[in-house]
CSV table of C-alpha atoms in Angstrom, one decimal:
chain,number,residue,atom,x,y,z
W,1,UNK,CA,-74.4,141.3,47.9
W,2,UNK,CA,-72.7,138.5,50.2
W,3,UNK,CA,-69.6,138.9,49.5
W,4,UNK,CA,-69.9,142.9,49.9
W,5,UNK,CA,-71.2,142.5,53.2
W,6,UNK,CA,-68.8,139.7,54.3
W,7,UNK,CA,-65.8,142.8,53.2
W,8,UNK,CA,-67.3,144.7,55.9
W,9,UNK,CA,-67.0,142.5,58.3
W,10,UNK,CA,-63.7,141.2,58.5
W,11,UNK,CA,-61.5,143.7,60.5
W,12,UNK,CA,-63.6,142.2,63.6
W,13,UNK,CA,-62.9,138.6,63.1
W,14,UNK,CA,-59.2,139.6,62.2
W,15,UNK,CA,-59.1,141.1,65.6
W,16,UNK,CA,-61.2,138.4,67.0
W,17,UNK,CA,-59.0,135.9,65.9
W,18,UNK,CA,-56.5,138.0,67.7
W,19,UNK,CA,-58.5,137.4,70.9
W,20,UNK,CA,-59.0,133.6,70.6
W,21,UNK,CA,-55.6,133.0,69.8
W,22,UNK,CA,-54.7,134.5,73.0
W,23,UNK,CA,-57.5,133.1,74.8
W,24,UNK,CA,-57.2,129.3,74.2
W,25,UNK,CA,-53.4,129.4,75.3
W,26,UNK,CA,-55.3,130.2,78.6
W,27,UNK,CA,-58.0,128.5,78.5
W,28,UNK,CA,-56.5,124.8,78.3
W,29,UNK,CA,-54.2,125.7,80.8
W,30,UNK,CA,-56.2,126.7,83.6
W,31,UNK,CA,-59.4,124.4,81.8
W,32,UNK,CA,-62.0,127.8,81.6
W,33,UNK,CA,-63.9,126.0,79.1
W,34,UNK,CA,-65.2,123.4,81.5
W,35,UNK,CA,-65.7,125.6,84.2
W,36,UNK,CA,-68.2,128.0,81.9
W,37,UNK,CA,-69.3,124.7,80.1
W,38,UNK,CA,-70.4,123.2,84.0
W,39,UNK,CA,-72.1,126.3,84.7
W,40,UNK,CA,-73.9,127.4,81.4
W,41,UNK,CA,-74.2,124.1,79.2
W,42,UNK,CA,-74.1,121.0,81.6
W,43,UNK,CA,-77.7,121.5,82.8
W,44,UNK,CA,-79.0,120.3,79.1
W,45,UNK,CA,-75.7,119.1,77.4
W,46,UNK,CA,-75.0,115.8,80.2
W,47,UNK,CA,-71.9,114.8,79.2
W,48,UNK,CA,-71.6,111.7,81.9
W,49,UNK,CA,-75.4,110.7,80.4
W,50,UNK,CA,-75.5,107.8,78.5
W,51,UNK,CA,-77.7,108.0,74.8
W,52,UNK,CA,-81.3,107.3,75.6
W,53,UNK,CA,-82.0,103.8,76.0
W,54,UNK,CA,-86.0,104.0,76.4
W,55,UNK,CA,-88.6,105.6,74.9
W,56,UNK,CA,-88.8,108.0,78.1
W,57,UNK,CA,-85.7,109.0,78.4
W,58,UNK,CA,-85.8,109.6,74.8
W,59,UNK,CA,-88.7,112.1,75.3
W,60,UNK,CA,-87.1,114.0,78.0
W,61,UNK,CA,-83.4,114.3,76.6
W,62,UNK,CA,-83.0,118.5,76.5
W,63,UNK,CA,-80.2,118.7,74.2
W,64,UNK,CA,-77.9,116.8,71.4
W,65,UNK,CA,-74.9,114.2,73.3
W,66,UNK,CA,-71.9,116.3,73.5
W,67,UNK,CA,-69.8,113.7,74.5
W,68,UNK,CA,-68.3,112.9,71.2
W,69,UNK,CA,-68.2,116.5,70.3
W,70,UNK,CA,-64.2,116.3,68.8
W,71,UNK,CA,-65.4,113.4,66.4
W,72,UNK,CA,-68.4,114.7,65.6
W,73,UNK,CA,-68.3,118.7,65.0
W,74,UNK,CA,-66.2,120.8,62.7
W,75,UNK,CA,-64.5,123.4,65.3
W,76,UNK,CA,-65.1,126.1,62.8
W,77,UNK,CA,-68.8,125.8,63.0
W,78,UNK,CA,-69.1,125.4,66.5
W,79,UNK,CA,-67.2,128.4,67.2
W,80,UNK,CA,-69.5,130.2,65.1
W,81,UNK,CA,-73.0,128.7,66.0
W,82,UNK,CA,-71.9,129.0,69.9
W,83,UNK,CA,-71.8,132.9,69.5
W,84,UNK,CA,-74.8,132.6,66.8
W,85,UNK,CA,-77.2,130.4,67.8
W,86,UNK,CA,-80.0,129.3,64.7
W,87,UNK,CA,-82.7,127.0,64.8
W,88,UNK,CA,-81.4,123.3,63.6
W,89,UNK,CA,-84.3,120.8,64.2
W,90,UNK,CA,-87.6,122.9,63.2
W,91,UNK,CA,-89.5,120.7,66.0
W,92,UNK,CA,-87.1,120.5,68.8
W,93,UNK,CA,-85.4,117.8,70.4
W,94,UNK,CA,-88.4,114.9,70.1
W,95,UNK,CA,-90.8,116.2,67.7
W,96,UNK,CA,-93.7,114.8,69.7
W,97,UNK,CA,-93.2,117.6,72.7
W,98,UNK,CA,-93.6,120.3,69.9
W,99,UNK,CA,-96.4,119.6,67.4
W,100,UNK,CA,-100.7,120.0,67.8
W,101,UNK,CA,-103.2,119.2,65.4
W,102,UNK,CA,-103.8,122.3,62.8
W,103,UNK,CA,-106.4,122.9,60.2
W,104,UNK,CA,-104.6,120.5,57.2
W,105,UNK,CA,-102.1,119.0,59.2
W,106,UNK,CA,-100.2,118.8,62.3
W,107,UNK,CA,-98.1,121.3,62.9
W,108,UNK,CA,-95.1,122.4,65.0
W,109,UNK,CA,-95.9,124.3,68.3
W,110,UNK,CA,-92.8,126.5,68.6
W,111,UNK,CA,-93.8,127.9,72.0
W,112,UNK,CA,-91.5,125.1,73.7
W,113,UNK,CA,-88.6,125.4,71.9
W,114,UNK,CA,-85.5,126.8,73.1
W,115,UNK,CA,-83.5,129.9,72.1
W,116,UNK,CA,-80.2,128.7,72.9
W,117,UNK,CA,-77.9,130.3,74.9
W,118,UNK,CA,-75.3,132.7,73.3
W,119,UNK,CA,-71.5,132.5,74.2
W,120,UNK,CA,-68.9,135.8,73.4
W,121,UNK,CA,-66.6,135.1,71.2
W,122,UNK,CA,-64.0,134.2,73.8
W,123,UNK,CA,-66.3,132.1,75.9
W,124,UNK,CA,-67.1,130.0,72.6
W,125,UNK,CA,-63.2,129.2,71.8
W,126,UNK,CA,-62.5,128.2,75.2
W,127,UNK,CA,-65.6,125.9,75.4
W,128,UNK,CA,-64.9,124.6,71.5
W,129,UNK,CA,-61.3,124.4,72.8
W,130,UNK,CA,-62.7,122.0,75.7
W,131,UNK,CA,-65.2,120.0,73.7
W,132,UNK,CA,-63.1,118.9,70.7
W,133,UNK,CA,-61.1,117.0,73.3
W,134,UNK,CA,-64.5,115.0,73.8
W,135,UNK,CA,-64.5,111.9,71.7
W,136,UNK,CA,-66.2,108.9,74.2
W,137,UNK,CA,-67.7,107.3,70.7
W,138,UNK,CA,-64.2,107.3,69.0
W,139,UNK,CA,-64.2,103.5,68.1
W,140,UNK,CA,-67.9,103.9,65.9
W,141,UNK,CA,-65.8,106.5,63.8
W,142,UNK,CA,-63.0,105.4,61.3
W,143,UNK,CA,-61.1,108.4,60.3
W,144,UNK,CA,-60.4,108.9,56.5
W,145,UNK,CA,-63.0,106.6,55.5
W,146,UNK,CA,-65.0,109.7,53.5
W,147,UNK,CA,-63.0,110.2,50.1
W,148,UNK,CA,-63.6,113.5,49.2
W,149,UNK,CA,-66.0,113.2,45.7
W,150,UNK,CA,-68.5,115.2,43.7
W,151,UNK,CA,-72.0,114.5,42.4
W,152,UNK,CA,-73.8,116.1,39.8
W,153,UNK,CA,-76.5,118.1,42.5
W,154,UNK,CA,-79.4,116.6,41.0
W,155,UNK,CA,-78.9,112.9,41.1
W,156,UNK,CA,-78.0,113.7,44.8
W,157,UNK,CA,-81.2,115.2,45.3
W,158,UNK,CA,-82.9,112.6,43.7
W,159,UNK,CA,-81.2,109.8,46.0
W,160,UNK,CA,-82.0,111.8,49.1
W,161,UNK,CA,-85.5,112.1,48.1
W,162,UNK,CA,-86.7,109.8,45.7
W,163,UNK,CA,-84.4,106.9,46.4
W,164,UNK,CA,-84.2,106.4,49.8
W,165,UNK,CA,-86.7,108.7,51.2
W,166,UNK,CA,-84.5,110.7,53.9
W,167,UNK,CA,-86.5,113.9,52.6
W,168,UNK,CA,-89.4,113.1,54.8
W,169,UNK,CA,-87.6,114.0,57.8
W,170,UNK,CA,-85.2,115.9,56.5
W,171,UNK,CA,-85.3,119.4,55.1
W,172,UNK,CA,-82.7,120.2,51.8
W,173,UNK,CA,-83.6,124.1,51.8
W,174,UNK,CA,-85.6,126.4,54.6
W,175,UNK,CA,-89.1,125.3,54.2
W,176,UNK,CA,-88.5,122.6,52.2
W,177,UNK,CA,-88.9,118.7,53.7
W,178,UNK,CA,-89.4,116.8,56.8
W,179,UNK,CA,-89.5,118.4,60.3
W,180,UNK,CA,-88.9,115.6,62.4
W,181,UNK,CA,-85.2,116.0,61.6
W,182,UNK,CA,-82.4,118.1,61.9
W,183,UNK,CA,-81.4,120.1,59.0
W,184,UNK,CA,-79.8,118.5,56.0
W,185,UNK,CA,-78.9,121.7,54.3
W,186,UNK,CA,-76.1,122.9,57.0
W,187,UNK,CA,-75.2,119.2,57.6
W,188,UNK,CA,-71.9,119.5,56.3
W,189,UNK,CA,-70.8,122.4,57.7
W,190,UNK,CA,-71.8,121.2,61.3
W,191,UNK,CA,-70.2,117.7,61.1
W,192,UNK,CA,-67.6,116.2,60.2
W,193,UNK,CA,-67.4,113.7,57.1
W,194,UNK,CA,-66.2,110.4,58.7
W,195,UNK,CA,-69.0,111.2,61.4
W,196,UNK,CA,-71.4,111.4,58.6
W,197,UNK,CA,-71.1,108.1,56.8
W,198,UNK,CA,-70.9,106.2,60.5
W,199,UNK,CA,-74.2,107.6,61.7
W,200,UNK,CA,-75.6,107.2,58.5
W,201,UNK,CA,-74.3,103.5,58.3
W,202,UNK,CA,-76.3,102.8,61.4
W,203,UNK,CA,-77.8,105.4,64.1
W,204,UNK,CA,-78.6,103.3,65.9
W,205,UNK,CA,-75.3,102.5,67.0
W,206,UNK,CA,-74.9,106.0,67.9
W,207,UNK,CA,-78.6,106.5,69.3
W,208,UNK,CA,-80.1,102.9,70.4
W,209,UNK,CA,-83.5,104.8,70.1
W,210,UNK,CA,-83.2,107.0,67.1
W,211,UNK,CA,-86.5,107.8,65.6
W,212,UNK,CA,-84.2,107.6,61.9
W,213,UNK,CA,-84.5,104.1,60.8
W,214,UNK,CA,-80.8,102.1,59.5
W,215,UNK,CA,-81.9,102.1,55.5
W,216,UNK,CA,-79.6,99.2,54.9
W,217,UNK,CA,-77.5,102.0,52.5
W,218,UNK,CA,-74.5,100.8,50.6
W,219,UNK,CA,-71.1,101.9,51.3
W,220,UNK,CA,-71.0,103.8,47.8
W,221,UNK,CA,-74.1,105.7,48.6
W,222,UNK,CA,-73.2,106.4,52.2
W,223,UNK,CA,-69.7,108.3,50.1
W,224,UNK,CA,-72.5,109.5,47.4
W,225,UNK,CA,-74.4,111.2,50.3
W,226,UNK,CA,-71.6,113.2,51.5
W,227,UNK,CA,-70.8,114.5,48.5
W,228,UNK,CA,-74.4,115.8,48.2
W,229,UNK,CA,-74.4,117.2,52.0
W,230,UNK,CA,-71.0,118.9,50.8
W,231,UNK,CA,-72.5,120.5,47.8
W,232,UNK,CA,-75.6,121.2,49.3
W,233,UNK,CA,-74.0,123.3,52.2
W,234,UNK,CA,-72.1,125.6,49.8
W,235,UNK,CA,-75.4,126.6,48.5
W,236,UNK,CA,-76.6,129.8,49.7
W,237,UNK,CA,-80.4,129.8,50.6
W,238,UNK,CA,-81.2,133.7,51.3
C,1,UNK,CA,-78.6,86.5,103.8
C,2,UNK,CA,-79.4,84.8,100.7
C,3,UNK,CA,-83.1,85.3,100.5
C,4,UNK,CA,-82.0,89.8,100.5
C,5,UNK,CA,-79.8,88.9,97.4
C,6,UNK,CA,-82.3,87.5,95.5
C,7,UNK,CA,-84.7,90.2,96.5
C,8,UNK,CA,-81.9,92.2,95.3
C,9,UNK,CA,-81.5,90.3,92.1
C,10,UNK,CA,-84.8,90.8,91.2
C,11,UNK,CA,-85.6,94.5,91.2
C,12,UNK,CA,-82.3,94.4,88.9
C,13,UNK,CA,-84.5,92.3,86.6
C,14,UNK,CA,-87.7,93.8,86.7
C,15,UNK,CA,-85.8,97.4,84.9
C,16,UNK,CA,-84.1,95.7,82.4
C,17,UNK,CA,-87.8,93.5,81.0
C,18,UNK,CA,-89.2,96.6,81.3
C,19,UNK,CA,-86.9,98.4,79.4
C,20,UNK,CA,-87.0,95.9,76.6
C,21,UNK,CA,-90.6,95.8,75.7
C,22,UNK,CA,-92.1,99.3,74.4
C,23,UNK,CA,-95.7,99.7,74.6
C,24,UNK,CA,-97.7,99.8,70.7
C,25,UNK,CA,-99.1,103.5,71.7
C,26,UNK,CA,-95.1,105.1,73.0
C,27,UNK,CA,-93.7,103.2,70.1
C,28,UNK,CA,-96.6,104.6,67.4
C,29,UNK,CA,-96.1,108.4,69.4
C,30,UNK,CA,-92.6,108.1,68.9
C,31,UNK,CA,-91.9,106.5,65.3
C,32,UNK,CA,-94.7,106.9,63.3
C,33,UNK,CA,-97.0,110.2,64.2
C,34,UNK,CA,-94.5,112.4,62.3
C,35,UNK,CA,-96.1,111.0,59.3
C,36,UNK,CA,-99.0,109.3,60.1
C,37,UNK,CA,-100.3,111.8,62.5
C,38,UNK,CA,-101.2,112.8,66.2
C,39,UNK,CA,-104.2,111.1,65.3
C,40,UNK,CA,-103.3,108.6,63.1
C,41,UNK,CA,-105.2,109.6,60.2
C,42,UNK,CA,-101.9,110.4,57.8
C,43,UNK,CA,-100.9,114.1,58.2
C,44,UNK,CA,-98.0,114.0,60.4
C,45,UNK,CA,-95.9,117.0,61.0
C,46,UNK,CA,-93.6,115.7,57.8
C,47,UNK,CA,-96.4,115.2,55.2
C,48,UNK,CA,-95.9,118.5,53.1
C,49,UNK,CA,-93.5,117.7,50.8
C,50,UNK,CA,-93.8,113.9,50.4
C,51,UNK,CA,-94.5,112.6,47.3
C,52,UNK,CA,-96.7,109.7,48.5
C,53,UNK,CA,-98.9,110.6,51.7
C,54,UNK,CA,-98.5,108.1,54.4
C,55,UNK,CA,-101.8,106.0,55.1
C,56,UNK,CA,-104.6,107.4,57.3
C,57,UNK,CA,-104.5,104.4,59.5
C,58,UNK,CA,-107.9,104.9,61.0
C,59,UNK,CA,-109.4,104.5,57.2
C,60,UNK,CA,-111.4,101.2,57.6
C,61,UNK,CA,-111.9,100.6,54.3
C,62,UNK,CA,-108.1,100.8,53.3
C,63,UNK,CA,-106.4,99.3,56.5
C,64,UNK,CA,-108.8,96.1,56.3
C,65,UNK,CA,-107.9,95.6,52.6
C,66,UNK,CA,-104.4,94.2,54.1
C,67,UNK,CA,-103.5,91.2,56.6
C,68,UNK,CA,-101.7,90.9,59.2
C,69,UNK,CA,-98.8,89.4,57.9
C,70,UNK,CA,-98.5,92.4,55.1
C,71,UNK,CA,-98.9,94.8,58.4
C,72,UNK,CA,-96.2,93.2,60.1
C,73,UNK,CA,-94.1,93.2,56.9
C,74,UNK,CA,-94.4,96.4,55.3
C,75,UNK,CA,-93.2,97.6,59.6
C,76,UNK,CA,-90.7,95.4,59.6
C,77,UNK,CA,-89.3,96.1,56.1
C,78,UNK,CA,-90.7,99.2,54.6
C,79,UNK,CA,-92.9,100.2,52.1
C,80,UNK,CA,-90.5,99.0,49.3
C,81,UNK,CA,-91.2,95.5,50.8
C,82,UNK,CA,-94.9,94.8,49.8
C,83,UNK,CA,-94.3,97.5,46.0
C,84,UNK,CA,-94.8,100.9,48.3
C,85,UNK,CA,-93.4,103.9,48.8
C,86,UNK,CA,-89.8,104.1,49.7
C,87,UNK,CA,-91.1,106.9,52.1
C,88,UNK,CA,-92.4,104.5,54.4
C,89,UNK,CA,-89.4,103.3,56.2
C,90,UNK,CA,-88.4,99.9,57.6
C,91,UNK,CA,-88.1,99.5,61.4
C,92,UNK,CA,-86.5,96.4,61.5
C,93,UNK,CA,-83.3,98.2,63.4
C,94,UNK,CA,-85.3,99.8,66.0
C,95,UNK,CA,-88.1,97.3,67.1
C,96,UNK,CA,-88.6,94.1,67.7
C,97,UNK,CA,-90.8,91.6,66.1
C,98,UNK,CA,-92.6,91.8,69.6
C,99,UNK,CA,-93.0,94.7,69.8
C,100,UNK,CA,-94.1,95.1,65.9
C,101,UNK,CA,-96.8,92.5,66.7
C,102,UNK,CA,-98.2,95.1,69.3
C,103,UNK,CA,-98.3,97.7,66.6
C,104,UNK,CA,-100.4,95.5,64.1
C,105,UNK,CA,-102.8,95.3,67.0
C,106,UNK,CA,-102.9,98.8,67.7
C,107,UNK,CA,-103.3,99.8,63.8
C,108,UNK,CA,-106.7,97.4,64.6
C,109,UNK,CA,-107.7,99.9,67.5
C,110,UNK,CA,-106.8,103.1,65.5
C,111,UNK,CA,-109.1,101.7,62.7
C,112,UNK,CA,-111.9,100.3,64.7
C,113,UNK,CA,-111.2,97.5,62.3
């Protein structure tokens, strides 16, 4: 059923790809990307802000740091999410702006959330274009250190939820797992492996105020991990 | 002259001590309601599909069963620490001992105990 319906669609990326081509030759010469990125994304997405360094500021962040974009996001998936915005954190930013007491438990209150804003296909390669030069973390990161590696699905699952307890927070399929965090089952296809295994090594480092606690994980499991987030992405939830 | 720069000096101080210190109730709204609850009472946004519930801190009975010093540990080092849940994670990267102190006593208020 997938695949049928992913046949259908390809003459316009084919042609779309056309289009991008074309457009990001322009685009980092005369910089368009930061120009639509000042006017549609800056107001949410500060890229001169500094990571929240108190609980406040924490609370009133309005969108993920941007400024490491090129070290952190695979350029394929940002191309696509840009023009296709989902859902990725089921309770928003800071969880506690977006929940209220229900019957059993609390519950998210989705009338604050945003719908992000949608970019056309050639607005999204020329502000990907502009944000994969973005890298202000770069020294956190240490590229090549993810060796590409498999685990049987289950044991991965099982250290996720079991072991180390990073389902609480984290959902593994729609519906199923924490809230309080962004999604682990498209992890892999957002970000970028090395990124991975450094802000799971310590987030604080990357976010002094992170409400995901540094589980003291061992270097093998932090490689075990991403091989789980790996195989978990190519899963297909519908 | 010198009295303005140490006037100066001091707002720049006041911030950063401010900034350090967290108070118990920000720190319990922002680390632990997702499971333990707007209201404290264990059933936090995240409790659905966890194996052990988190503990409703404003059981008496339950919460006075512990001491301080357990309190402070199993925040400071997880649940794993004191034969617990892996599930209930350790904040030792986040806050400080200060500022876990202040949670034990707010864990008293939320418990009446």
């Amino acid at each position: 059923m997938a695949k049928h319906n992913d046949r259908k669609k390809i003459s316009y990326p084919g042609l779309a790809l056309f289009l991008v081509i074309s457009a990001i030759n322009t685009a980092t010469a005369d910089g368009t990307g930061k120009v639509v990125f000042e006017a549609q994304c800056q107001s949410c997405h500060d890229l001169t802000e500094k990571a929240p360094e108190t609980l406040k500021q924490l609370w009133e962040r309005k969108g993920p740091d941007l400024s490491s974009a090129g070290i952190k996001y695979k350029s394929a998936w940002l191309n696509e999410w840009l023009q296709n915005p989902t859902r990725i954190r089921p309770a928003g930013m800071f969880y506690g702006n977006h929940i209220k007491t229900g019957k059993k438990t609390d519950v998210v209150d989705p009338s604050g959330l945003v719908n992000h804003p949608r970019l056309s296909s050639e607005q999204a390669s020329q502000v990907v274009e502009m944000l994969m030069t973005l890298k202000r973390n770069e020294n956190l990161v240490t590229s090549g250190e993810y060796r590409p590696g498999s685990i049987p699905m289950m044991l991965g699952e099982m250290m996720f939820d079991k072991f180390k307890g990073c389902l609480a927070c984290h959902q593994i399929e729609p519906g199923y797992g924490g809230l309080s965090g962004p999604e682990m089952y498209t992890a892999a296809n957002r970000l970028q492996e090395d990124y991975l295994i450094s802000f799971m090594r310590n987030p604080q480092s990357w976010e002094p105020k992170s409400i995901m606690p540094n589980k003291n994980l061992k270097e093998t499991d932090l490689q075990k991990l991403v091989h789980y987030l790996r195989a978990l992405s190519k899963e297909k939830f519908q | 002259m010198n009295r303005s720069i140490m006037f100066c000096a001091a707002l720049l101080l006041i911030p950063a001590a401010a900034a350090n210190a967290e108070t118990a109730a920000d720190n319990y709204r922002t680390y632990c309601v997702q499971c333990h609850g707007l209201k404290g009472d264990g059933k936090g946004i995240n409790v659905a599909d966890m194996s052990t519930q988190p503990r409703d801190h404003t059981d008496a009975k339950e919460m006075s069963a512990r001491t301080d010093q357990e309190l402070f540990k199993v925040i400071k080092e997880g649940g794993q620490s004191i034969n617990k849940s892996v599930l209930m994670p350790p904040w030792s990267s986040i806050l400080t001992d200060e500022e876990i102190q202040d949670l034990v006593k707010h864990l008293h208020k939320l418990c009446k105990c």
